[in-house]
Structure formats: structure tokens, C-alpha cells
Coordinates of C-alpha atoms and ligand atoms in Angstrom, one line a residue:
Chain A
X1 CA 124.9 -52.3 154.8
X2 CA 121.5 -53.8 155.3
X3 CA 120.3 -52.1 152.3
X4 CA 122.9 -53.7 150.1
X5 CA 122.2 -57.0 151.6
X6 CA 118.6 -56.7 150.8
X7 CA 119.3 -55.7 147.3
X8 CA 121.6 -58.6 146.9
X9 CA 119.0 -60.9 148.2
X10 CA 116.4 -59.5 145.9
X11 CA 118.6 -60.1 143.0
X12 CA 119.1 -63.7 143.9
X13 CA 115.3 -64.0 144.2
X14 CA 115.0 -62.9 140.6
X15 CA 117.8 -65.2 139.5
X16 CA 116.1 -68.0 141.3
X17 CA 112.9 -67.2 139.6
X18 CA 114.6 -67.3 136.3
X19 CA 116.1 -70.7 137.2
X20 CA 112.6 -72.0 138.1
X21 CA 111.1 -70.6 134.9
X22 CA 113.7 -72.3 132.9
X23 CA 113.3 -75.6 134.6
X24 CA 109.5 -75.5 134.3
X25 CA 109.6 -74.7 130.6
X26 CA 112.2 -77.4 130.1
X27 CA 110.1 -79.9 131.9
X28 CA 107.1 -78.9 129.7
X29 CA 109.1 -79.4 126.5
X30 CA 110.4 -82.6 127.7
X31 CA 106.9 -83.8 128.5
X32 CA 105.8 -82.9 125.0
X33 CA 108.7 -84.7 123.4
X34 CA 108.1 -87.7 125.5
X35 CA 104.4 -87.7 124.6
X36 CA 105.1 -87.4 120.9
X37 CA 107.8 -90.1 121.0
X38 CA 105.4 -92.3 123.0
X39 CA 102.6 -91.9 120.4
X40 CA 105.1 -92.7 117.6
X41 CA 106.4 -95.7 119.5
X42 CA 103.0 -97.0 120.3
X43 CA 101.5 -96.6 116.9
X44 CA 104.5 -98.0 115.2
X45 CA 104.9 -101.0 117.4
X46 CA 101.2 -101.8 117.2
X47 CA 101.1 -101.1 113.5
X48 CA 104.2 -103.2 112.7
X49 CA 102.8 -106.1 114.8
X50 CA 100.5 -106.9 111.9
X51 CA 103.5 -107.8 109.8
X52 CA 105.9 -109.0 112.4
X53 CA 103.7 -111.0 114.8
X54 CA 100.7 -111.9 112.5
X55 CA 102.9 -112.5 109.5
X56 CA 100.9 -110.4 107.1
X57 CA 102.9 -109.6 104.0
X58 CA 103.4 -105.8 103.9
X59 CA 102.7 -105.6 100.1
X60 CA 99.5 -107.7 100.6
X61 CA 98.5 -105.0 103.0
X62 CA 99.4 -102.0 100.8
X63 CA 98.1 -103.4 97.5
X64 CA 95.5 -105.9 98.4
X65 CA 92.0 -104.9 97.4
X66 CA 89.9 -107.0 99.8
X67 CA 89.4 -105.9 103.3
X68 CA 87.9 -108.1 105.8
X69 CA 90.5 -108.8 108.5
X70 CA 88.1 -111.2 110.5
X71 CA 87.9 -113.7 107.6
X72 CA 90.4 -115.7 105.6
X73 CA 90.7 -115.7 101.8
X74 CA 91.2 -118.6 99.4
X75 CA 94.9 -118.8 100.2
X76 CA 94.2 -119.2 103.8
X77 CA 95.5 -115.7 104.8
X78 CA 93.3 -113.1 106.4
X79 CA 91.9 -110.4 104.1
X80 CA 93.9 -107.3 104.9
X81 CA 94.1 -105.4 101.7
X82 CA 94.1 -101.7 102.6
X83 CA 94.2 -100.4 99.0
X84 CA 90.5 -99.4 98.9
X85 CA 91.0 -97.1 101.9
X86 CA 94.3 -95.8 100.6
X87 CA 92.7 -95.0 97.3
X88 CA 89.7 -93.5 99.0
X89 CA 91.8 -91.3 101.3
X90 CA 94.0 -90.0 98.4
X91 CA 91.0 -89.4 96.1
X92 CA 89.0 -87.3 98.5
X93 CA 92.1 -85.4 99.5
X94 CA 93.3 -84.7 96.0
X95 CA 89.9 -83.9 94.6
X96 CA 88.9 -81.6 97.5
X97 CA 92.3 -79.8 97.2
X98 CA 91.9 -79.4 93.4
X99 CA 88.5 -78.0 93.8
X100 CA 89.4 -75.7 96.7
X101 CA 92.5 -74.2 95.3
X102 CA 91.0 -72.0 92.6
X103 CA 88.3 -70.9 95.0
X104 CA 90.8 -70.0 97.7
X105 CA 93.0 -68.1 95.3
X106 CA 90.1 -66.2 93.9
X107 CA 88.8 -65.3 97.3
X108 CA 92.3 -64.3 98.5
X109 CA 92.9 -62.1 95.5
X110 CA 89.7 -60.4 96.1
X111 CA 90.6 -59.8 99.8
X112 CA 94.1 -58.5 99.2
X113 CA 94.2 -56.9 95.8
X114 CA 90.7 -56.0 94.7
X115 CA 88.8 -55.0 97.9
X116 CA 90.8 -55.1 101.0
X117 CA 88.2 -53.1 102.9
X118 CA 85.4 -55.6 102.3
X119 CA 87.9 -58.3 102.8
X120 CA 89.0 -57.2 106.2
X121 CA 85.6 -56.2 107.5
X122 CA 83.4 -59.0 106.2
X123 CA 85.3 -61.9 104.7
X124 CA 88.0 -62.2 107.3
X125 CA 85.6 -62.7 110.2
X126 CA 83.5 -65.1 108.2
X127 CA 86.5 -67.2 107.4
X128 CA 87.7 -67.2 111.0
X129 CA 84.2 -68.4 112.0
X130 CA 84.2 -71.1 109.4
X131 CA 87.6 -72.4 110.6
X132 CA 86.3 -72.7 114.1
X133 CA 83.2 -74.8 113.3
X134 CA 83.7 -78.4 114.6
X135 CA 83.8 -81.1 111.9
X136 CA 80.8 -82.9 113.2
X137 CA 78.7 -79.9 112.0
X138 CA 80.2 -80.2 108.6
X139 CA 79.5 -83.9 108.6
X140 CA 75.9 -83.3 109.7
X141 CA 75.2 -80.7 107.0
X142 CA 76.8 -83.1 104.5
X143 CA 74.6 -85.9 105.7
X144 CA 71.4 -83.9 105.5
X145 CA 72.0 -81.7 102.5
X146 CA 74.9 -82.9 100.3
X147 CA 74.1 -86.6 100.3
X148 CA 70.4 -86.2 99.3
X149 CA 71.3 -83.7 96.6
X150 CA 73.9 -86.1 95.2
X151 CA 71.4 -88.9 95.3
X152 CA 68.8 -86.9 93.5
X153 CA 71.2 -85.6 90.8
X154 CA 73.3 -88.7 90.1
X155 CA 71.3 -91.6 91.6
X156 CA 72.6 -94.2 93.9
X157 CA 72.6 -93.8 97.6
X158 CA 74.3 -90.5 97.6
X159 CA 77.0 -91.7 99.8
X160 CA 80.5 -91.8 98.3
X161 CA 83.6 -90.0 97.2
X162 CA 81.7 -87.1 95.6
X163 CA 79.8 -86.3 98.8
X164 CA 83.1 -86.7 100.8
X165 CA 84.9 -84.4 98.4
X166 CA 82.3 -81.8 98.7
X167 CA 82.2 -81.8 102.5
X168 CA 86.1 -81.7 102.7
X169 CA 86.2 -78.9 100.1
X170 CA 84.0 -76.8 102.3
X171 CA 85.9 -77.7 105.3
X172 CA 89.4 -76.9 104.0
X173 CA 88.4 -73.9 102.0
X174 CA 88.5 -71.4 104.9
X175 CA 92.0 -72.6 106.0
X176 CA 93.4 -72.6 102.5
X177 CA 92.0 -69.2 101.8
X178 CA 93.3 -67.5 104.9
X179 CA 96.7 -69.0 104.4
X180 CA 96.7 -67.9 100.8
X181 CA 95.7 -64.4 102.0
X182 CA 98.8 -64.5 104.2
X183 CA 100.9 -65.6 101.3
X184 CA 99.7 -62.7 99.2
X185 CA 100.0 -60.0 101.9
X186 CA 103.6 -61.2 102.5
X187 CA 104.5 -60.2 98.9
X188 CA 106.5 -57.0 99.5
X189 CA 104.7 -53.8 98.4
X190 CA 107.7 -52.8 96.3
X191 CA 107.0 -55.6 93.8
X192 CA 103.6 -54.2 93.2
X193 CA 104.9 -50.6 92.9
X194 CA 107.6 -51.6 90.5
X195 CA 105.1 -53.4 88.3
X196 CA 102.6 -50.6 88.3
X197 CA 105.3 -48.0 87.6
X198 CA 106.3 -50.0 84.5
X199 CA 102.8 -49.5 83.2
X200 CA 101.2 -52.7 84.3
X201 CA 97.5 -52.8 85.1
X202 CA 96.3 -53.9 88.5
X203 CA 95.2 -57.2 87.1
X204 CA 98.5 -57.8 85.3
X205 CA 100.4 -56.9 88.5
X206 CA 98.3 -59.4 90.4
X207 CA 98.8 -62.4 88.2
X208 CA 102.2 -61.7 86.8
X209 CA 103.9 -60.6 89.9
X210 CA 101.9 -61.1 93.1
X211 CA 100.6 -64.5 92.5
X212 CA 103.8 -65.7 91.0
X213 CA 105.9 -64.5 93.9
X214 CA 103.4 -66.1 96.3
X215 CA 103.5 -69.5 94.6
X216 CA 105.4 -71.2 97.4
X217 CA 103.1 -69.8 100.0
X218 CA 100.0 -70.9 98.1
X219 CA 101.5 -74.3 97.7
X220 CA 102.0 -74.5 101.5
X221 CA 98.4 -73.5 102.0
X222 CA 97.2 -76.2 99.6
X223 CA 99.4 -78.9 101.2
X224 CA 98.1 -77.7 104.6
X225 CA 94.6 -78.2 103.4
X226 CA 95.4 -81.6 102.0
X227 CA 96.9 -82.6 105.4
X228 CA 93.7 -81.6 107.0
X229 CA 91.6 -83.4 104.5
X230 CA 93.6 -86.5 104.7
X231 CA 93.3 -86.6 108.5
X232 CA 89.7 -85.7 108.8
X233 CA 87.7 -88.6 110.2
X234 CA 84.3 -87.6 111.6
X235 CA 82.7 -85.6 108.8
X236 CA 84.0 -87.9 106.1
X237 CA 82.8 -90.9 107.9
X238 CA 79.3 -89.5 107.9
X239 CA 79.0 -89.1 104.2
X240 CA 81.3 -91.6 102.4
X241 CA 79.3 -94.7 103.1
X242 CA 82.1 -96.7 104.7
X243 CA 82.2 -99.6 102.4
X244 CA 85.7 -101.0 102.4
X245 CA 85.7 -101.8 98.7
X246 CA 87.6 -100.3 95.8
X247 CA 85.6 -97.2 94.7
X248 CA 83.8 -98.1 91.5
X249 CA 82.7 -94.5 90.8
X250 CA 82.5 -91.2 92.6
X251 CA 79.0 -91.9 93.8
X252 CA 79.2 -95.4 95.2
X253 CA 79.9 -95.9 98.9
X254 CA 83.7 -96.0 99.6
X255 CA 85.9 -95.5 102.6
X256 CA 89.0 -93.7 103.8
X257 CA 91.8 -94.8 106.2
X258 CA 90.2 -92.6 108.8
X259 CA 86.7 -93.6 108.5
X260 CA 87.5 -97.4 108.7
X261 CA 89.7 -96.6 111.6
X262 CA 87.1 -94.8 113.6
X263 CA 84.4 -97.3 112.7
X264 CA 86.4 -100.3 113.7
X265 CA 88.7 -99.5 116.5
X266 CA 86.0 -99.8 119.2
X267 CA 84.7 -103.1 118.0
X268 CA 87.9 -105.1 117.9
X269 CA 89.8 -106.7 120.7
X270 CA 93.3 -105.4 121.6
X271 CA 96.1 -107.7 120.4
X272 CA 94.1 -109.6 117.8
X273 CA 94.9 -109.3 114.1
X274 CA 91.7 -107.3 113.5
X275 CA 92.9 -104.8 115.9
X276 CA 96.5 -104.7 114.9
X277 CA 95.7 -104.2 111.3
X278 CA 93.7 -101.1 112.2
X279 CA 96.9 -99.8 113.9
X280 CA 98.7 -100.4 110.7
X281 CA 96.2 -98.0 109.0
X282 CA 96.9 -95.5 111.8
X283 CA 100.7 -95.9 111.1
X284 CA 100.0 -95.1 107.4
X285 CA 98.1 -92.0 108.5
X286 CA 100.9 -90.9 110.8
X287 CA 103.5 -91.4 108.1
X288 CA 101.4 -89.4 105.7
X289 CA 101.0 -86.5 108.1
X290 CA 104.7 -86.6 108.7
X291 CA 105.2 -86.4 104.9
X292 CA 102.8 -83.4 104.6
X293 CA 104.7 -81.7 107.4
X294 CA 108.1 -82.2 105.8
X295 CA 106.7 -81.0 102.5
X296 CA 105.3 -77.8 104.1
X297 CA 108.7 -77.2 105.6
X298 CA 110.6 -77.6 102.4
X299 CA 108.2 -75.4 100.3
X300 CA 108.2 -72.8 103.2
X301 CA 112.0 -72.6 103.1
X302 CA 112.0 -72.0 99.4
X303 CA 109.5 -69.3 99.5
X304 CA 111.0 -66.9 102.2
X305 CA 111.2 -63.3 101.0
X306 CA 114.5 -61.6 101.6
X307 CA 114.4 -58.1 103.1
Chain B
X1 CA 107.9 -31.0 78.7
X2 CA 106.6 -31.4 82.2
X3 CA 105.0 -28.5 83.9
X4 CA 103.5 -28.5 87.4
X5 CA 101.1 -25.6 88.1
X6 CA 100.1 -24.7 91.6
X7 CA 100.3 -28.2 92.7
X8 CA 99.1 -29.0 96.2
X9 CA 99.0 -32.5 97.7
X10 CA 97.4 -33.5 101.0
X11 CA 98.1 -36.7 102.9
X12 CA 94.7 -36.7 104.8
X13 CA 94.8 -33.2 106.3
X14 CA 98.6 -32.8 106.1
X15 CA 99.7 -30.5 103.3
X16 CA 102.9 -32.0 101.8
X17 CA 103.2 -30.0 98.7
X18 CA 102.2 -26.3 99.0
X19 CA 101.7 -25.0 95.5
X20 CA 104.6 -26.2 93.3
X21 CA 105.3 -24.4 89.9
X22 CA 108.0 -26.1 88.0
X23 CA 108.9 -26.6 84.4
X24 CA 111.1 -29.5 83.3
X25 CA 112.9 -29.2 80.0
X26 CA 113.3 -32.0 77.6
X27 CA 116.6 -33.7 77.5
X28 CA 117.9 -32.4 80.7
X29 CA 118.6 -33.8 84.1
X30 CA 116.8 -32.0 86.8
X31 CA 117.9 -32.6 90.3
X32 CA 115.6 -32.2 93.3
X33 CA 117.3 -31.4 96.5
X34 CA 116.2 -30.4 100.0
X35 CA 116.2 -31.7 103.6
X36 CA 114.4 -34.9 104.6
X37 CA 110.6 -34.8 104.6
X38 CA 110.4 -31.6 102.5
X39 CA 108.3 -33.4 99.8
X40 CA 110.8 -34.4 97.1
X41 CA 109.6 -37.9 96.8
X42 CA 106.0 -36.8 97.0
X43 CA 106.5 -34.4 94.1
X44 CA 108.3 -37.0 92.0
X45 CA 105.5 -39.5 92.6
X46 CA 102.9 -36.9 91.4
X47 CA 104.5 -37.0 88.0
X48 CA 103.6 -40.5 87.2
X49 CA 100.6 -40.7 89.5
X50 CA 102.1 -43.2 91.9
X51 CA 100.4 -41.3 94.7
X52 CA 97.1 -42.6 93.4
X53 CA 98.0 -45.8 95.2
X54 CA 98.0 -44.2 98.6
X55 CA 94.7 -43.8 100.3
X56 CA 93.5 -40.4 101.4
X57 CA 95.6 -38.4 99.1
X58 CA 94.1 -35.3 97.7
X59 CA 95.7 -33.4 94.8
X60 CA 94.8 -30.0 93.4
X61 CA 96.5 -28.1 90.6
X62 CA 97.8 -29.4 87.3
X63 CA 100.7 -31.4 86.0
X64 CA 101.1 -30.9 82.3
X65 CA 102.9 -33.5 80.3
X66 CA 103.3 -32.7 76.6
X67 CA 100.7 -30.0 77.3
X68 CA 98.1 -32.5 78.6
X69 CA 97.0 -32.4 82.2
X70 CA 97.7 -35.9 83.6
X71 CA 95.2 -35.4 86.3
X72 CA 92.5 -35.1 83.7
X73 CA 90.0 -38.0 84.4
X74 CA 90.4 -39.3 80.9
X75 CA 94.2 -39.8 81.3
X76 CA 95.2 -43.4 80.6
X77 CA 97.4 -43.9 83.7
X78 CA 98.9 -47.2 82.3
X79 CA 100.0 -45.3 79.1
X80 CA 101.4 -42.5 81.2
X81 CA 103.5 -44.8 83.3
X82 CA 104.9 -46.4 80.2
X83 CA 106.1 -42.9 79.1
X84 CA 107.3 -41.9 82.5
X85 CA 109.3 -44.6 84.1
X86 CA 110.5 -44.7 87.7
X87 CA 113.5 -46.1 89.6
X88 CA 113.1 -46.4 93.4
X89 CA 115.3 -45.8 96.3
X90 CA 115.6 -49.5 97.3
X91 CA 116.6 -51.8 94.4
X92 CA 113.4 -53.7 93.8
X93 CA 113.9 -56.3 91.1
X94 CA 111.2 -59.0 90.8
X95 CA 112.1 -62.3 92.2
X96 CA 112.5 -63.6 88.7
X97 CA 115.5 -64.1 86.4
X98 CA 117.4 -61.0 85.2
X99 CA 116.1 -61.6 81.7
X100 CA 112.4 -61.8 82.8
X101 CA 113.0 -58.6 84.9
X102 CA 114.1 -56.7 81.8
X103 CA 111.4 -57.9 79.5
X104 CA 108.6 -57.5 82.0
X105 CA 107.4 -54.2 80.8
X106 CA 107.6 -55.3 77.2
X107 CA 105.6 -58.4 77.7
X108 CA 102.7 -56.5 79.2
X109 CA 101.9 -55.3 75.8
X110 CA 101.7 -58.8 74.2
X111 CA 103.9 -61.3 72.7
X112 CA 107.1 -60.4 70.7
X113 CA 109.5 -62.5 68.8
X114 CA 112.3 -63.9 70.9
X115 CA 115.1 -62.3 68.9
X116 CA 113.6 -58.9 69.3
X117 CA 113.3 -59.4 73.1
X118 CA 116.9 -60.7 73.2
X119 CA 118.2 -57.7 71.4
X120 CA 116.2 -55.2 73.7
X121 CA 117.5 -57.0 76.8
X122 CA 121.1 -56.7 75.6
X123 CA 120.9 -53.0 74.7
X124 CA 119.0 -52.1 77.8
X125 CA 121.5 -53.9 80.0
X126 CA 124.3 -52.3 78.1
X127 CA 122.8 -48.9 78.4
X128 CA 122.4 -49.5 82.1
X129 CA 126.1 -50.4 82.3
X130 CA 125.4 -53.8 83.9
X131 CA 125.7 -56.1 80.8
X132 CA 129.2 -57.3 81.5
X133 CA 128.2 -58.1 85.1
X134 CA 125.2 -60.2 84.2
X135 CA 125.6 -61.4 80.6
X136 CA 126.4 -64.9 81.9
X137 CA 123.6 -64.8 84.5
X138 CA 120.6 -63.8 82.5
X139 CA 118.6 -66.8 83.6
X140 CA 119.7 -66.6 87.2
X141 CA 117.5 -64.8 89.8
X142 CA 118.0 -61.1 90.0
X143 CA 117.9 -61.3 93.7
X144 CA 121.2 -63.1 93.7
X145 CA 123.0 -59.9 92.3
X146 CA 124.6 -57.3 94.4
X147 CA 122.7 -54.2 95.4
X148 CA 124.3 -52.0 92.8
X149 CA 123.8 -54.6 90.1
X150 CA 120.2 -55.0 91.1
X151 CA 119.7 -51.3 90.8
X152 CA 121.2 -51.1 87.4
X153 CA 119.0 -54.1 86.3
X154 CA 116.0 -52.1 87.6
X155 CA 117.2 -49.2 85.5
X156 CA 117.5 -51.5 82.4
X157 CA 114.0 -52.7 83.1
X158 CA 112.8 -49.1 82.8
X159 CA 114.9 -48.4 79.7
X160 CA 113.5 -51.5 78.0
X161 CA 110.1 -50.0 77.7
X162 CA 111.6 -46.8 76.1
X163 CA 110.1 -44.1 78.2
X164 CA 110.5 -40.5 77.5
X165 CA 111.0 -39.4 81.1
X166 CA 112.7 -41.3 83.9
X167 CA 112.0 -40.4 87.5
X168 CA 114.7 -41.5 90.0
X169 CA 114.1 -41.3 93.7
X170 CA 117.6 -41.5 95.4
X171 CA 118.7 -44.2 93.2
X172 CA 122.1 -44.5 94.7
X173 CA 121.5 -43.8 98.4
X174 CA 121.3 -47.5 99.3
X175 CA 124.6 -48.3 97.4
X176 CA 128.3 -48.1 98.0
X177 CA 130.4 -45.3 96.4
X178 CA 131.7 -47.4 93.5
X179 CA 128.2 -48.5 92.5
X180 CA 126.9 -45.0 92.9
X181 CA 129.7 -43.7 90.7
X182 CA 128.8 -46.2 88.0
X183 CA 125.2 -45.3 88.0
X184 CA 126.0 -41.6 87.9
X185 CA 128.2 -42.0 84.9
X186 CA 125.6 -44.1 83.2
X187 CA 122.9 -41.5 83.8
X188 CA 125.2 -38.9 82.4
X189 CA 125.6 -41.0 79.2
X190 CA 121.9 -41.5 78.8
X191 CA 121.1 -37.8 79.2
X192 CA 120.8 -37.3 75.4
X193 CA 118.1 -40.0 75.0
X194 CA 115.9 -39.3 78.1
X195 CA 114.6 -36.6 80.2
X196 CA 115.5 -37.3 83.8
X197 CA 114.4 -36.1 87.2
X198 CA 116.5 -37.3 90.1
X199 CA 116.0 -36.8 93.8
X200 CA 119.3 -36.8 95.7
X201 CA 120.8 -36.0 99.1
X202 CA 124.2 -36.0 97.6
X203 CA 125.2 -32.4 96.6
X204 CA 128.2 -33.6 94.6
X205 CA 126.0 -35.9 92.6
X206 CA 123.5 -33.1 91.9
X207 CA 126.2 -30.7 90.8
X208 CA 128.0 -33.2 88.7
X209 CA 125.2 -34.6 86.6
X210 CA 122.3 -32.2 86.6
X211 CA 121.5 -29.3 84.3
X212 CA 119.0 -27.6 86.6
X213 CA 118.4 -28.0 90.3
X214 CA 115.3 -27.4 92.3
X215 CA 115.5 -26.8 96.0
X216 CA 112.5 -27.8 98.1
X217 CA 111.9 -26.8 101.7
X218 CA 108.8 -27.7 103.7
X219 CA 106.6 -28.5 100.8
X220 CA 107.5 -25.4 98.8
X221 CA 109.8 -24.9 95.9
X222 CA 112.3 -22.3 97.2
X223 CA 114.5 -21.9 94.2
X224 CA 114.8 -23.4 90.7
X225 CA 117.6 -22.5 88.3
X226 CA 120.6 -23.7 86.4
X227 CA 122.6 -26.1 88.6
X228 CA 125.7 -23.9 88.3
X229 CA 123.8 -20.9 89.5
X230 CA 122.2 -22.7 92.4
X231 CA 125.5 -24.0 93.6
X232 CA 127.7 -21.0 93.0
X233 CA 125.4 -18.1 93.4
X234 CA 122.0 -18.9 94.7
X235 CA 119.6 -16.0 95.0
X236 CA 117.8 -17.3 98.1
X237 CA 119.5 -17.2 101.5
X238 CA 117.8 -20.5 102.4
X239 CA 119.3 -22.3 99.4
X240 CA 122.8 -21.1 100.2
X241 CA 122.5 -22.2 103.8
X242 CA 121.3 -25.6 102.8
X243 CA 124.0 -26.1 100.2
X244 CA 126.7 -25.0 102.5
X245 CA 125.4 -27.5 105.0
X246 CA 124.0 -25.1 107.6
X247 CA 120.9 -27.3 108.0
X248 CA 119.3 -30.4 106.4
Ligands
ATP1 N1 102.1 -42.1 102.7 C1 102.1 -41.0 103.4 N2 101.2 -40.7 104.3 C2 101.2 -39.6 105.1 N3 102.2 -38.7 105.1 C3 103.2 -39.0 104.2 C4 103.2 -40.1 103.3 N4 104.4 -40.1 102.6 C5 105.1 -38.9 103.0 N5 104.3 -38.3 103.9 C6 104.8 -37.0 104.6 O1 104.9 -36.1 103.6 C7 106.1 -35.2 103.8 C8 107.0 -35.3 102.6 O2 107.5 -36.6 102.4 P1 108.4 -37.1 101.2 O3 108.6 -38.5 101.4 O4 108.0 -36.5 100.0 O5 109.8 -36.3 101.7 P2 111.2 -36.4 101.0 O6 111.6 -35.0 100.7 O7 111.2 -37.4 99.9 O8 112.1 -36.9 102.2 P3 113.4 -37.9 102.2 O9 114.5 -37.1 101.7 O10 113.5 -38.4 103.6 O11 113.0 -39.0 101.2 C9 106.7 -35.8 105.0 O12 106.4 -35.0 106.1 C10 106.1 -37.1 105.2 O13 105.9 -37.4 106.6
MG2 MG1 112.1 -39.4 99.6

């Protein structure tokens, strides 16, 4: 009798434990959701205040080329043109992705198709190490190595889009490479076998079947790299020169949304236009990262392998 | 046409083929039967050197194809695999359109005029008895077809490169009886154009379509003879026991 009672009690203990577990994890999830929603609300309300409260025209903000929120222009409106930063951000992002993609594909093909042994033993750990290096280190190396090299080869100050592109390229390369490796290894073995059995060489099999079947995965990797490049602030701020003017060339100082944001946010007063318009930049960044995320989802859905 | 001589194969230390001597005649269907794990697939894959892809495989002995040892270091494996095509157990079309699947092997050798490709696609798909199913879906993904249709497209893909020999590793075991029957009939039709070697667990299938049957057991070739003889009057006791379902 007592035995049964005890066992029953034990069971209910387990059941209670499960209930507690469920509640705790639900609270955690709720907390995350609330935090994310709060961030969105905060950034959006601050960012929109520029247009609602301070009466800045949204299109002047998006397409204006003069940025100096503290001063007013000839038409009596504050100079809040964010186009130089928008262009800067997109330029460094696209250029670094364009340069990184072939390198990443080449490295990934080597690691999966040509020499998996060396790939697994040497390259994989190196890449994992590179992913973990904090961005300030990349920025510092960019500042002490890349900028002087650019200065010596192309003249000018060395700061600018080119130096920024190079630093971002090195920064996103490991991530893009390891995701491309994942995409290639996810291509089922039987595609390779079928191709080889039809008399294809290894190389033909790689580029006609493996790379082709992995296109969605590779695209996901590249977009992921772009998202990282777009959001990177510290390293890029150290090498781009931070001049909020339309980039005249790849080697003149320029700026990105992130670099202006990190430079300015501590030096402005909450609630003023100067501060609010920085929040508008943050809003743009947030919307872009949302866009990258959705893009990755869409591509990922298309690229799933059946069976 | 194909002759294996004292063929041994080791996966690491494990001996999977223990000295196989087997001669395959031109224009015949040879069936390989035997219980699971006896080495049928392994033997089949030695014939187009697909085992080369697996690490730690050691092979001794010879496989002669048209009197040339294919394990000779000078053998052009790519050429060999064009001559000896292979159909796998699981239908494995590429994630491309039906048309691109069929022309894949042809395009490896370089560009060809579109009309010629179109014609080969049509005859290959007709030979593989799948033309009527897919003629309106040539530009649709092959993965959208049924398993049986996919397998026949895979066969068409092999036929398109005009091999001399076709190796089939349980080509119908993943399919329903109707699709299996269609493929069986089709193989029977193609018999005059190709030499075929088929691994099967289905005794009826072996007896219906093959000319000769080889019975494998535990890495050894136990008996190899005319299919009729194997099924009606085998000389080995083991063969008889296997065929009558006593083990396997
Ligand atoms: N890649 C491999 N590595 C190690 N051992 C293997 C490998 N492939 C097959 N073997 C072993 O070799 C033996 C023969 O395998 P094989 O696949 O040729 O058998 P099978 O006759 O085709 O069987 P089934 O009818 O199940 O397909 C088995 O014992 C198997 O475990
Ligand atoms: Mg098998």
C-alpha cells in the first residue's frame, strides 16, 4: 500500500518537474520575444521621430547627399541626407561579397572534393579560428597593414572603400567558406556516383553536378556573409575614414551607416534631431538585416534536398 | 566479353570477394543472386571500378573487358565507365530537368547540335519505356516524377551514352510491382542491343529475364550456369536450398 503510494507520489514529482520545465522555458521564450519586440519598438519609434516629430522629409533623408544634422542648409532644413552612408554600406558589402565568393567556393571545393583529408585536418580548424577572432583585431590589422599598403600603391590617405572592402572580405571569408562547405557536403553522394558512373571526370562532376546542386546553399552563404558585412561596425570604422560624403572613388575616405552610427551616437543628446536621425540610420540597418534574414529563409527553402 | 579471374576484394581487412571467376557473354542478361551481404553489389561495382571511390579498398586479380585488364594502371576509367553504364538501387536522377538528365552523359564529351540531342533524348526515353510518361514534362524537374518513372529516366540516361554493358544493382527493389514489371519488360526488350548484368533478390525476376544466373554466397561464387539449369536442376545443394527459400 505504502509502496504504491510512494510510487504515485514519485510520478507526480516527475510530472511537476515537467510542468516546471515547461513553464521556465516558456518564460525564457516570452522574455526573448519581449526583448526583440522592445528593440524593434524602440528603434522604430526613435527612428521615425525624425520624420514625425522633427518633420524631416523621408525622401530627403534617403536620397539627400549632404549629412550634417547639426547645421541647416540653404533651404533652412537640417542637412540629413543619408545617401553617402547608404551608398558606402552597400558598396563595401557588395564588393566584399563579390570578392569573397570565388575564394570561398574555391576553398570549399578543395576541402570537400579535392582533398577532404587536408581540409578536415588543417583548413577546418583554421577557419573556425578565423571565425572566432573579434572584429577589432581585423580592424587593427586593417589599420596598420591594409591602409598603409593602399596609401602606398594608390596614393591618398589609404582610408576608404577599398581598405574597408578588403577588411570585410577577410572577415566574411571564413564564414562564407564554412557555410559553402556545408552546402557542398549536403549534396547527396548518389549524385556524385551517378555522374561518375556516366563517365564524368571528378572535375566535371564537381562543377556540373555538385556546385550546381549546391547553388541555393552557396547563395545562402553569400547572403549570410553580406548580412555580416553590412552590420559590421568596429573594423570598418577603423579603416574607412568616416567622412560622410558621397564616395568619389574607392580610395577616398567614405563612411557606412554603422561607422557614422558608432561615431555619433555617444556625442549627441537624446531627443534632439541629431540624435534622432542617427536612430533613423539604425532603423535602416534593422530593416536591412530583416531583409537579409528573409532572403536567407526563402533561398534555404528552395534548396532543401529531398531524401 | 567480361571475365573476372581470381578476383579478391578487401574492405580494409575484411574480404568481401574471395576469388571470383566468372565469364559474362555478350548480348546476354546475367543475373546475380544470393543472400544479403554476400558481395553481389561489390562484385558489380568492380566491373566499372566504382569501388575505387571507397577508401581502403584493395583488389587483387583481373577483370578482363574485351580482353583488356581494366585494373591495368593505364586504363582510362572515364572511357571504361562510358562503355559500362550503371543503374543504382535507389533512383538517383540529378536535380535537373528530365531533358538535362538524359543528355548529361552526352554533353560531357562536348557540344552537339540540338536536333541530335533531341533525337537521342527521344529514342533513349522510348527505349526506357518512359517517353509517354514524360514527353510533356521534359523541362520539368526529374525529382517531380514518381519513383518508377525516375528509375526509367535513370536508365534512359545510361542508354543515351550508348554503353556496351549495363550494370543494374537491384533496379526494381525500391519500386512497386507495376513499375518493376515495366522495367523488367523493357530490359527484356533491350537484351539484343546491350549486355546486361543485374543484381536481384527477386527469384521470379531472375528466372524470367536472365539467360544465365550466378549464385553468390559469402563472397564466393557457388554456381554459375544457364538460368534454367540453376532454377530447375542446380548441381550445388546450397543453390537449391537458397532458391527454394530455405535461407537468405
Ligand atoms: N563500403 C564498405 N565498407 C566496408 N564494408 C563493406 C562496404 N560495402 C560493403 N561492405 C561489406 O561487404 C560485404 C558485401 O557487401 P555487398 O554490398 O556487396 O552485399 P550485397 O550482396 O550487395 O548485399 P545486398 O543484397 O544487401 O545488397 C558485406 O558484408 C558488407 O558489409
Ligand atoms: Mg547490394
